[in-house]
Coordinates of C-alpha atoms and ligand atoms in Angstrom, one line a residue:
X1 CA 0.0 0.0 0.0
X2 CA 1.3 3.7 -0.8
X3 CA 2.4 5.6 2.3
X4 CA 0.1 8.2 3.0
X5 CA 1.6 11.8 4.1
X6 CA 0.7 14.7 6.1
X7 CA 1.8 18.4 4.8
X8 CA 2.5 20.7 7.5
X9 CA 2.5 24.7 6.8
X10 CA 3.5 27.3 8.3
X11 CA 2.9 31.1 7.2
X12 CA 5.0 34.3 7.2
X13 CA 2.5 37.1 6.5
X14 CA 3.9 40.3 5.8
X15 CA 1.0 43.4 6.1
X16 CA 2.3 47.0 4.8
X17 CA 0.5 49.0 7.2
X18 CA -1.6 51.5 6.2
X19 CA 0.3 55.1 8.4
X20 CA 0.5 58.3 6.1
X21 CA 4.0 58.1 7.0
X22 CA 7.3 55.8 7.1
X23 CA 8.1 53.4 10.3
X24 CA 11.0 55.6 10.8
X25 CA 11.0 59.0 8.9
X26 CA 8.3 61.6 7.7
X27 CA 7.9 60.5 4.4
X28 CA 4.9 59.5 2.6
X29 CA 4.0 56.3 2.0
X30 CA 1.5 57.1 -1.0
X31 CA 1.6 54.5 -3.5
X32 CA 3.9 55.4 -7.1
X33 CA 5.4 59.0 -7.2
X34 CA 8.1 59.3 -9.6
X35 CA 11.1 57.3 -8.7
X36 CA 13.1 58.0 -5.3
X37 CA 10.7 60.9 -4.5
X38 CA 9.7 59.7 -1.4
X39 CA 13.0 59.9 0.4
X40 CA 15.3 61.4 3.0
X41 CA 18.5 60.9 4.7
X42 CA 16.6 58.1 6.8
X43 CA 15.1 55.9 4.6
X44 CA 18.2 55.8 2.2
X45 CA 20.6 55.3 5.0
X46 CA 22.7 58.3 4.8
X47 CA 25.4 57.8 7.6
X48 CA 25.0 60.3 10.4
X49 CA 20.8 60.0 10.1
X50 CA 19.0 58.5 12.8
X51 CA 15.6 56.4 12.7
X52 CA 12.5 57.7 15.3
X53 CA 9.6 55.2 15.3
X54 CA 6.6 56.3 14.3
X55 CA 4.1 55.7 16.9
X56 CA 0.8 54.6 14.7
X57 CA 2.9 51.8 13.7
X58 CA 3.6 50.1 16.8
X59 CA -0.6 50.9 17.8
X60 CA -1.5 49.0 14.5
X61 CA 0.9 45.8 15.3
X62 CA -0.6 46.2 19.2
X63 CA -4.3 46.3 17.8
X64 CA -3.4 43.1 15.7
X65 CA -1.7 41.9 18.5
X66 CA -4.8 42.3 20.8
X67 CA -7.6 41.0 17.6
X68 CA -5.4 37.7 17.2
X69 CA -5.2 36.9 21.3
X70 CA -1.8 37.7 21.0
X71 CA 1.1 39.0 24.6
X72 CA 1.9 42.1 23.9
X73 CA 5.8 43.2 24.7
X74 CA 5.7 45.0 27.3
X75 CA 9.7 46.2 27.0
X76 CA 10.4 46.1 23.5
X77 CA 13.1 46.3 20.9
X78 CA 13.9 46.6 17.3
X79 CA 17.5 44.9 15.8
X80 CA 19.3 45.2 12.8
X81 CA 19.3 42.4 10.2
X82 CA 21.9 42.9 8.3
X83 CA 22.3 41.7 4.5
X84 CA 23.9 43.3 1.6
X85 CA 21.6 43.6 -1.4
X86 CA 20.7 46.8 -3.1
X87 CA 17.4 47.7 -2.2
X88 CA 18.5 48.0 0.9
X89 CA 20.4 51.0 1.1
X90 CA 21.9 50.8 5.1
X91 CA 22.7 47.1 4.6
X92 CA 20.8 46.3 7.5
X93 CA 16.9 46.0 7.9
X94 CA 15.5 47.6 11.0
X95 CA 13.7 44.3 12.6
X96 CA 12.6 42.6 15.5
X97 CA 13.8 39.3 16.5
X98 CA 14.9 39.3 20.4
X99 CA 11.7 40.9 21.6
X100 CA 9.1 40.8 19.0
X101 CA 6.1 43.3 19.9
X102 CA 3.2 40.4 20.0
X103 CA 3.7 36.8 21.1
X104 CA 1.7 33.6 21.6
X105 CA -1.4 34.3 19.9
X106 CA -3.9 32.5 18.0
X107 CA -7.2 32.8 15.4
X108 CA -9.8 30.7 14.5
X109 CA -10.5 29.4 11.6
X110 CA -13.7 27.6 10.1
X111 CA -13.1 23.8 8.8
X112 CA -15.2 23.1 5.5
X113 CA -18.3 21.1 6.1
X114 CA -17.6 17.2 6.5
X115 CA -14.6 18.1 8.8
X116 CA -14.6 16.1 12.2
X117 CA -14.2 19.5 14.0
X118 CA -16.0 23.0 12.9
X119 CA -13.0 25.1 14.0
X120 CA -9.1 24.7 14.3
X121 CA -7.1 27.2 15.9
X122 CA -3.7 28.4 14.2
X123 CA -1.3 29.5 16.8
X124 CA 0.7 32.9 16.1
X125 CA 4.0 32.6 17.0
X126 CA 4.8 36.1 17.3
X127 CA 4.1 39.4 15.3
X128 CA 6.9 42.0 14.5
X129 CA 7.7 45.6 13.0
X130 CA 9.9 46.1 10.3
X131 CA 10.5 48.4 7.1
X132 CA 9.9 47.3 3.8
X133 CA 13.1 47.2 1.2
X134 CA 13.5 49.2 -1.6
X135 CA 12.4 48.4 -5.0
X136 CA 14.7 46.9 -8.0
X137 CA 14.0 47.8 -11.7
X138 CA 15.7 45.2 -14.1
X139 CA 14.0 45.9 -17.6
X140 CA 13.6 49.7 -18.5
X141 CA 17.3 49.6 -19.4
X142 CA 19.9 47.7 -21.3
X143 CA 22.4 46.1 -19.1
X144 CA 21.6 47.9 -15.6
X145 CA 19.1 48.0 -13.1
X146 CA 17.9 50.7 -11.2
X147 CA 16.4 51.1 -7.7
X148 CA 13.5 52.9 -6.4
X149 CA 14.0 53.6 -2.5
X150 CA 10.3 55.1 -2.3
X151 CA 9.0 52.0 -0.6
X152 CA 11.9 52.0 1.4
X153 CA 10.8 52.2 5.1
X154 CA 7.2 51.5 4.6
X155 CA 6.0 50.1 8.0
X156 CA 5.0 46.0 7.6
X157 CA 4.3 43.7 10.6
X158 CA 5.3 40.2 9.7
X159 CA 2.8 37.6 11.3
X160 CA 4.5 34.5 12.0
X161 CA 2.2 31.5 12.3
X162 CA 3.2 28.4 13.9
X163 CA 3.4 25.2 11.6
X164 CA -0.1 24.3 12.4
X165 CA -2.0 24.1 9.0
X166 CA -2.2 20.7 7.3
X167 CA -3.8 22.2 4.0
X168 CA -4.5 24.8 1.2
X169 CA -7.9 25.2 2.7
X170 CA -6.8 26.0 5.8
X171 CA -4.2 28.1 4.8
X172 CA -6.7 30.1 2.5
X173 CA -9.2 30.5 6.1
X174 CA -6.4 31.3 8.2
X175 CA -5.5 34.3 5.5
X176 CA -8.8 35.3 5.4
X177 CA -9.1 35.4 8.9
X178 CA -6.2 37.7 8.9
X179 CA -7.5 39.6 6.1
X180 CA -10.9 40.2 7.8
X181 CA -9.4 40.9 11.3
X182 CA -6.4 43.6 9.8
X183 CA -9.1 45.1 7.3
X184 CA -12.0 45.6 10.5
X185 CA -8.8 47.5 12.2
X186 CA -8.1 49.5 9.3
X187 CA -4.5 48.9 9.6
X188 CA -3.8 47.5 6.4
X189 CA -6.2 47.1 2.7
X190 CA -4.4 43.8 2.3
X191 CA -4.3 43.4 -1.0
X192 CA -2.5 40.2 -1.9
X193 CA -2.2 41.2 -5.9
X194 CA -0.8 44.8 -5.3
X195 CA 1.2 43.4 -2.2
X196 CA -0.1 45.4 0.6
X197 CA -0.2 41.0 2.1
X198 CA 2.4 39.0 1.4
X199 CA 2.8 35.2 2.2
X200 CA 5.8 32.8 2.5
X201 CA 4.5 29.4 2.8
X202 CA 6.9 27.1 4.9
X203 CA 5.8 23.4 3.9
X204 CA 7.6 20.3 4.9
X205 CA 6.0 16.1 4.3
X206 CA 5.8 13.9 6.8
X207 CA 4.9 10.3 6.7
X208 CA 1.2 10.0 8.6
X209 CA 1.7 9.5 12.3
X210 CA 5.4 10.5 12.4
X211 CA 6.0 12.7 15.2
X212 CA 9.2 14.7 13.7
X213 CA 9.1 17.7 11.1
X214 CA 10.5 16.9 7.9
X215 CA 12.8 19.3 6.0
X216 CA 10.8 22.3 5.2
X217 CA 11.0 24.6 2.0
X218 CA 9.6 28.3 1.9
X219 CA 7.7 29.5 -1.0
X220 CA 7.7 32.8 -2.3
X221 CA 6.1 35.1 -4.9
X222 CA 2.7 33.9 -3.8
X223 CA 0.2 37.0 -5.4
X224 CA -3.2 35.2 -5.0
X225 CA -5.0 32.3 -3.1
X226 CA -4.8 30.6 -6.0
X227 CA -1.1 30.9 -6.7
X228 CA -1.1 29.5 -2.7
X229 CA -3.3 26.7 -3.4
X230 CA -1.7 25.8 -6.6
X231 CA 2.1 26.1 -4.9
X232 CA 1.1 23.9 -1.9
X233 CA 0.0 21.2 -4.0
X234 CA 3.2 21.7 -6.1
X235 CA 5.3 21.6 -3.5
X236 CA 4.1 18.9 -1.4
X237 CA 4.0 16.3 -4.7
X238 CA 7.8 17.3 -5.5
X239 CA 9.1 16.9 -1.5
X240 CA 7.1 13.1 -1.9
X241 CA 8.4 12.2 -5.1
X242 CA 11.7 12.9 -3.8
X243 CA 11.3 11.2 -0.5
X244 CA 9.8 8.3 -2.3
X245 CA 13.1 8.1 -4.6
X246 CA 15.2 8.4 -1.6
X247 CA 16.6 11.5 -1.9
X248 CA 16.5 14.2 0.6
X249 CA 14.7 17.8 0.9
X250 CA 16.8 20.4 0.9
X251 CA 16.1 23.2 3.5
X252 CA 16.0 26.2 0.5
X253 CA 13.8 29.4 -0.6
X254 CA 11.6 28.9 -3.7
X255 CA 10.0 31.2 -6.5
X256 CA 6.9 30.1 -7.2
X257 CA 5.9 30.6 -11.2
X258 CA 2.6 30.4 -11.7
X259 CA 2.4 30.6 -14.9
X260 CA 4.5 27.9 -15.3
X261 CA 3.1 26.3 -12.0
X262 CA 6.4 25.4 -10.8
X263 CA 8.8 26.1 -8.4
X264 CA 12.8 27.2 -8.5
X265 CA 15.1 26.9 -6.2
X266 CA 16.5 30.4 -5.5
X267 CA 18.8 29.9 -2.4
X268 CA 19.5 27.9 0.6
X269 CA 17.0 28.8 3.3
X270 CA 18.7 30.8 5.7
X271 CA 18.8 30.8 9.9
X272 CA 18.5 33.6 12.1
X273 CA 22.6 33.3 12.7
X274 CA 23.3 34.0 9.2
X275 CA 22.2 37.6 9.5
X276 CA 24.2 38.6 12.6
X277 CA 21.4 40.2 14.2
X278 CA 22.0 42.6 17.1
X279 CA 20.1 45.4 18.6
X280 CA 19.7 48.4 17.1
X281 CA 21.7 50.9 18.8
X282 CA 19.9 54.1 17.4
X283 CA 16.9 53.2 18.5
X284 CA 15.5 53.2 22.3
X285 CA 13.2 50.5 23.6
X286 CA 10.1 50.8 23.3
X287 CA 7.7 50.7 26.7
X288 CA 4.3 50.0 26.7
X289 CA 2.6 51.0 29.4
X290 CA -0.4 50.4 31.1
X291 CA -2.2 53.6 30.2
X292 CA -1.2 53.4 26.5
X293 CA -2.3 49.2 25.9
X294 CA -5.8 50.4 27.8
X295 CA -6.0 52.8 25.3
X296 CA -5.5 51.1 22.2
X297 CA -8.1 48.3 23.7
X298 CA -10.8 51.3 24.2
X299 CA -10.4 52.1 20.5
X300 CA -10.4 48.5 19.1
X301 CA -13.4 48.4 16.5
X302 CA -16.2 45.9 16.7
X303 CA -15.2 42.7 14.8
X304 CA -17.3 40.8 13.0
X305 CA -18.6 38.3 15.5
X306 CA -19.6 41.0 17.9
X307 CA -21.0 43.0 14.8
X308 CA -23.2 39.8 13.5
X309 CA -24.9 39.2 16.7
X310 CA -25.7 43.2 17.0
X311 CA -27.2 42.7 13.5
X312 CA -29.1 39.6 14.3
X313 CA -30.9 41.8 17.7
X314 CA -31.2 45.1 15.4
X315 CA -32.2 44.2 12.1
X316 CA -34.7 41.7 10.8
X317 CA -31.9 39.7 8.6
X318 CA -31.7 36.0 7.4
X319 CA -27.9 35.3 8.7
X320 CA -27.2 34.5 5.8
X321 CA -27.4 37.8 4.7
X322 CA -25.6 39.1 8.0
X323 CA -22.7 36.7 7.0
X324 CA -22.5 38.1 3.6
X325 CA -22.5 42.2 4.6
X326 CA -20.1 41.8 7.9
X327 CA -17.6 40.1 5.7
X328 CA -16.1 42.8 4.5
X329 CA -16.0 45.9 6.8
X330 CA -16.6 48.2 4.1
X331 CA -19.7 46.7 3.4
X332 CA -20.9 46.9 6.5
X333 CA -20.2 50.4 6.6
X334 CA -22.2 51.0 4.0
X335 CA -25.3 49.1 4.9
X336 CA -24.9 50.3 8.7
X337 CA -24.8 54.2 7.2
X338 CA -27.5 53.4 4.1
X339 CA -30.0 52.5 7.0
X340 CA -29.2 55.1 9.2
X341 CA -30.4 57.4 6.3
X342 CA -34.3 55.2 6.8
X343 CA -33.4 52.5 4.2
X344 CA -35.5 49.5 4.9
X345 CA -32.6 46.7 6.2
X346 CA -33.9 44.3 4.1
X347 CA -34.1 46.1 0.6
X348 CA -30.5 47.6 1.2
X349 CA -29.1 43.8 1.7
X350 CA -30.7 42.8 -1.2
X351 CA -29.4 45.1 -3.1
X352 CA -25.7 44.6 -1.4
X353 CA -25.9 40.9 -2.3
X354 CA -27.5 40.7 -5.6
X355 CA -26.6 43.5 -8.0
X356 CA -23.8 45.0 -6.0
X357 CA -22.0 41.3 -5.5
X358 CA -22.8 40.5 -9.3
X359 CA -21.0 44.0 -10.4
X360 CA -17.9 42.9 -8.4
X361 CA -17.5 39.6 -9.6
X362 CA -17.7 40.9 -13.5
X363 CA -15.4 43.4 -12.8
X364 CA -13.3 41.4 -10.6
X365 CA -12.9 43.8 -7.6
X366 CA -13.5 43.5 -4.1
X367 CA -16.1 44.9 -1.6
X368 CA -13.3 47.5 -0.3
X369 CA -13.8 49.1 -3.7
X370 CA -17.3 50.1 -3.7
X371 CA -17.5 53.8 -3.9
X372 CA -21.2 54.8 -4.0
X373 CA -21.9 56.8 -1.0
X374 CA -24.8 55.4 1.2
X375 CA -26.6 59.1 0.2
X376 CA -26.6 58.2 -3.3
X377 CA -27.6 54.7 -2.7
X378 CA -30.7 55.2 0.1
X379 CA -32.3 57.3 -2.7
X380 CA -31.8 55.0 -5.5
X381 CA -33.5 52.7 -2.8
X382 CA -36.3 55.3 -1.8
X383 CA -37.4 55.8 -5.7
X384 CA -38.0 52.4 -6.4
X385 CA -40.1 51.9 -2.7
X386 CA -41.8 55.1 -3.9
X387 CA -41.8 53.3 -7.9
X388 CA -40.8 56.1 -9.2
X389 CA -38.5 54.1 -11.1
X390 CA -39.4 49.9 -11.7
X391 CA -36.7 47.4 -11.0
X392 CA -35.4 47.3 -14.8
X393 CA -34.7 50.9 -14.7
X394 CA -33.6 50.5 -11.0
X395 CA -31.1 48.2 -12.3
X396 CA -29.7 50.5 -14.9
X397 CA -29.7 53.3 -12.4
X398 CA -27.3 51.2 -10.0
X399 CA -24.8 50.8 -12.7
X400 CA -24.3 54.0 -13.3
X401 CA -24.0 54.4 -8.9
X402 CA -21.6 51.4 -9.0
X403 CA -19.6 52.7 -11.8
X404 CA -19.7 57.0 -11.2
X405 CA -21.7 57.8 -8.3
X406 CA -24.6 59.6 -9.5
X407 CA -27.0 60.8 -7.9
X408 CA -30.5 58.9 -8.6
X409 CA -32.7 62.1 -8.6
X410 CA -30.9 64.2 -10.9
X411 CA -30.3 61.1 -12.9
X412 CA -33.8 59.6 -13.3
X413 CA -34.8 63.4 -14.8
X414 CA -32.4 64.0 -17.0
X415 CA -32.6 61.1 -18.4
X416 CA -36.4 60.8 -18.2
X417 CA -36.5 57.3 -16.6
X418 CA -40.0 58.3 -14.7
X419 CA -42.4 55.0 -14.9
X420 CA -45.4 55.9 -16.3
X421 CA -48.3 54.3 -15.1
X422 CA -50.9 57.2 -15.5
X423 CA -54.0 55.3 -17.6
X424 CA -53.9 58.3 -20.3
X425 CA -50.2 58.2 -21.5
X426 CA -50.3 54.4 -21.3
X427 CA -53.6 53.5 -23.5
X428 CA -52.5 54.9 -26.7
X429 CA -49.6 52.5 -26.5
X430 CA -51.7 49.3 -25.2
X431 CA -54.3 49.7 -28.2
X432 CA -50.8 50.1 -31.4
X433 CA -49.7 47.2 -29.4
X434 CA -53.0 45.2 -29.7
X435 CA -53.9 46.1 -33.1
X436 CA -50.2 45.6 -34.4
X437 CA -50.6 41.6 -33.0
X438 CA -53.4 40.3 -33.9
X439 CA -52.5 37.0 -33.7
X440 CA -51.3 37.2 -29.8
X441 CA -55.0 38.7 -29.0
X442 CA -56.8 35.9 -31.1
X443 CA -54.9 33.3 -28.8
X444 CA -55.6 35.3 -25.7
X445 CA -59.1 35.0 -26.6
X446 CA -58.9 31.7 -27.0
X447 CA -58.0 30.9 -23.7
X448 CA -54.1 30.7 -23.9
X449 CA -53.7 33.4 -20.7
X450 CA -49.8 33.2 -22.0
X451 CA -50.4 35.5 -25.3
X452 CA -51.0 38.0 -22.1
X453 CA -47.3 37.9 -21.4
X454 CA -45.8 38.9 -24.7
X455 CA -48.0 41.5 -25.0
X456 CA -47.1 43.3 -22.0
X457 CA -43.1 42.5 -22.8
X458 CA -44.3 44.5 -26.3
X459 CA -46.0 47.2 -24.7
X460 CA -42.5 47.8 -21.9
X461 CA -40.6 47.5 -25.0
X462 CA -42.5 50.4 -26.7
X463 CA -42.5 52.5 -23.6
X464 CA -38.5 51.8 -23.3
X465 CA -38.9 49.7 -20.4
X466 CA -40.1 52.9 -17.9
X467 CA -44.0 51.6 -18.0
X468 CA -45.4 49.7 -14.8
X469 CA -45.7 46.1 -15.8
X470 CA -48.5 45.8 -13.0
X471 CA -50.6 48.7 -14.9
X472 CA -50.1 47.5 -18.0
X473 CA -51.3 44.2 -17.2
X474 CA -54.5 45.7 -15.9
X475 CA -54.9 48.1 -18.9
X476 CA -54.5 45.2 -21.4
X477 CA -56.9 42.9 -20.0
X478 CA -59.6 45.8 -19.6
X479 CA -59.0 46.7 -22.9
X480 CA -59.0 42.7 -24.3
Ligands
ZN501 ZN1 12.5 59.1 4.6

């Protein structure tokens, strides 16, 4: 019989956090800017310039800290990791490793249906402050590349999970988890295909039952859970197929290509030692006190467990619906502020998970991008209570909300989408339609209640689709 083997993962999640500023200097962190705009003596390691922390980061890695059950360090430190590479221009990152800011934490995560349990907890190893690198540019010119120190000194946290996943699926929960938590805090937008989330997957085989590790490989260039799910299954068929040929793992860093859905070997994985860590000596510790951690509790937001049992005592909602709004904090902000303006709860979800979720998934964008303010949208909602407008023309109206923001009112006006159900404008129409099909009025007659149906889809077709199907159903059979 074929052995049967367990995968064991562990994740490094990186988060850029979302400050206006650097970790350690006042520049921006605005996304693009022409190259090496964003800079200063600091954040391209002038000698003589010296690093101050900027506080908003180390709040952001404490409210993480405190959403994932996580110790927070009391007496802190940052130390230098030092490697020589050209994006980073001090030859050291600024780092944590002795006292990392959050320790010992966990999340959990949901097990698909026809798991044993319902929910596994992932243990977080630790959570720690760092700057990002510099970027390197390799194709605008001939035999050179260039670097770009504008990301240099961007604030990240790296979340450092403890090898407790045994899948893709869970690894896809646990970063959604992560996703959910950080994106409720507003820390981070965590966008894995622009990088704002970045995950090294650390995956090692072991034979069912066996109590040891095997030799583990971390995965990188991972840009979407699919890449991740794809790179796992990769990975764990290559470290079997080589066990099974009796050869060994070797402990390495890989690039995943996923176009090519395979992996390269890029170096030899290496340990903590091989950077020389020490302490930075330009920076102080970092004390949290008492004061400061109550503070940052006070201000934590309501997650989404506490927000979906609010929800299920305020509004009259399916939970299936609650489910659906409160995963995405944005959405919920936008439902919770729609109704506020005297939306009815229930035609606001339905709108969030029907057209609004069908717009998204064409366009391929998340809920963090909807734009439409909740103004905009309560009237849209208010003119077709009122039916003003039918839901056809409702539906046209929305797209041009999704897509520029419009406002309803104005819209429906100038554009003369007004349904017209008033008897007199509606009868000339009703009596073209009946005598231009004569046929469809025989076989009404004649008892087949259909022909009903494709007159009225006429008569809306004639009226451009603004007339109400409900009076012109009761205008065509007075008039048949
Ligand atoms: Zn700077």
């Amino acid at each position: 019989m074929a052995k049967q083997y367990e995968t064991v993962i562990g994740l490094e999640v990186h988060v850029e956090l979302a400050t206006r500023t650097k970790i350690f200097c006042g520049c921006s962190t605005a996304f693009g800017g022409a190259p090496n705009t964003h800079t200063c003596p600091v954040c391209t390691g002038m000698p003589g310039s010296l690093p101050v922390l900027n506080k908003q980061v180390a709040e952001y890695a404490i409210g993480v800290g405190l959403a994932t059950n996580c110790t927070i360090t009391r007496y802190c430190k940052f130390d230098r990791k030092n490697y020589f590479y050209p994006d980073n221009p001090q030859n050291y990152q600024i780092s944590q490793l002795y006292l990392p800011i959050c320790r010992d934490g966990y999340v959990e995560i949901g097990l698909p249906a026809g798991a044993t349990e319902r929910k596994k907890r992932i243990g977080i190893h630790e959570i720690h402050m760092e700057e990002d690198a510099g970027k390197l540019i390799h194709d605008d010119w001939e035999g050179c590349s260039l670097v770009d120190y504008n990301r240099s000194g961007v604030p990240l946290i790296e979340i450092v999970s403890e090898p407790d996943m045994r899948s893709a699926d869970e690894v896809i929960a646990y970063l959604e988890k992560l996703r959910m938590l950080i994106q409720y805090l507003g820390a981070s937008d965590c966008k894995l295909q622009e990088g704002s989330m970045r995950a090294d997957v650390n995956l090692s085989v072991r034979e069912a039952g066996a109590k040891e590790f095997g030799t583990r490989t971390e995965m990188k260039n991972l840009n979407s859970f699919r890449a991740i799910a794809r790179a796992i299954e990769g990975e764990r068929e290559r470290q079997i197929d080589l066990i099974e040929s009796g050869k060994a793992v070797v402990q390495e860093t890989r690039r995943w290509d996923d176009t090519q859905e395979t992996s390269y070997a890029m170096r030899s994985k290496e340990d903590a030692q091989d950077y020389r860590y020490f302490p930075d000596p330009d920076l102080p510790p970092l004390c949290i006190d008492d004061a400061w951690l109550e503070r940052i509790r006070e201000r934590q937001p309501e997650f989404r467990e506490e927000k979906r049992s609010r929800y299920r005592e305020t509004f009259d909602l399916p939970d299936y619906d609650i489910d659906l709004i409160t995963d995405s904090k944005h959405m919920a902000d936008l439902f919770e502020a729609t109704v506020a303006l005297g939306a009815h709860p229930k035609k606001v979800s339905n709108w969030l998970m029907v057209e609004t979720l069908r717009i998204l998934k064409e366009k391929g964008l998340d809920p963090e991008d909807i734009a439409f303010s909740p103004e905009h949208f309560a009237a849209l909602i208010d003119l077709t209570e009122r039916k003003v407008i039918n839901s056809t023309v409702a539906k046209k109206v929305f797209e041009a909300l999704f897509d520029e923001d419009i406002d309803p009112v104005a819209y429906v006006e100038e554009k003369g989408l007004r349904t017209v159900n008033d008897e007199g404008a509606l009868r000339g129409i009703v009596e073209q339609v009946l005598a231009e099909n004569p046929q469809s009025v025989e076989d009404y007659k004649n008892g087949k209640e259909k022909a009903i149906g494709f007159l009225v889809g006429q008569t809306m077709k004639a009226m451009k689709g603004k007339a109400d199907p409900a009076a012109v159903n009761k205008l065509l059979k007075e008039l048949l």
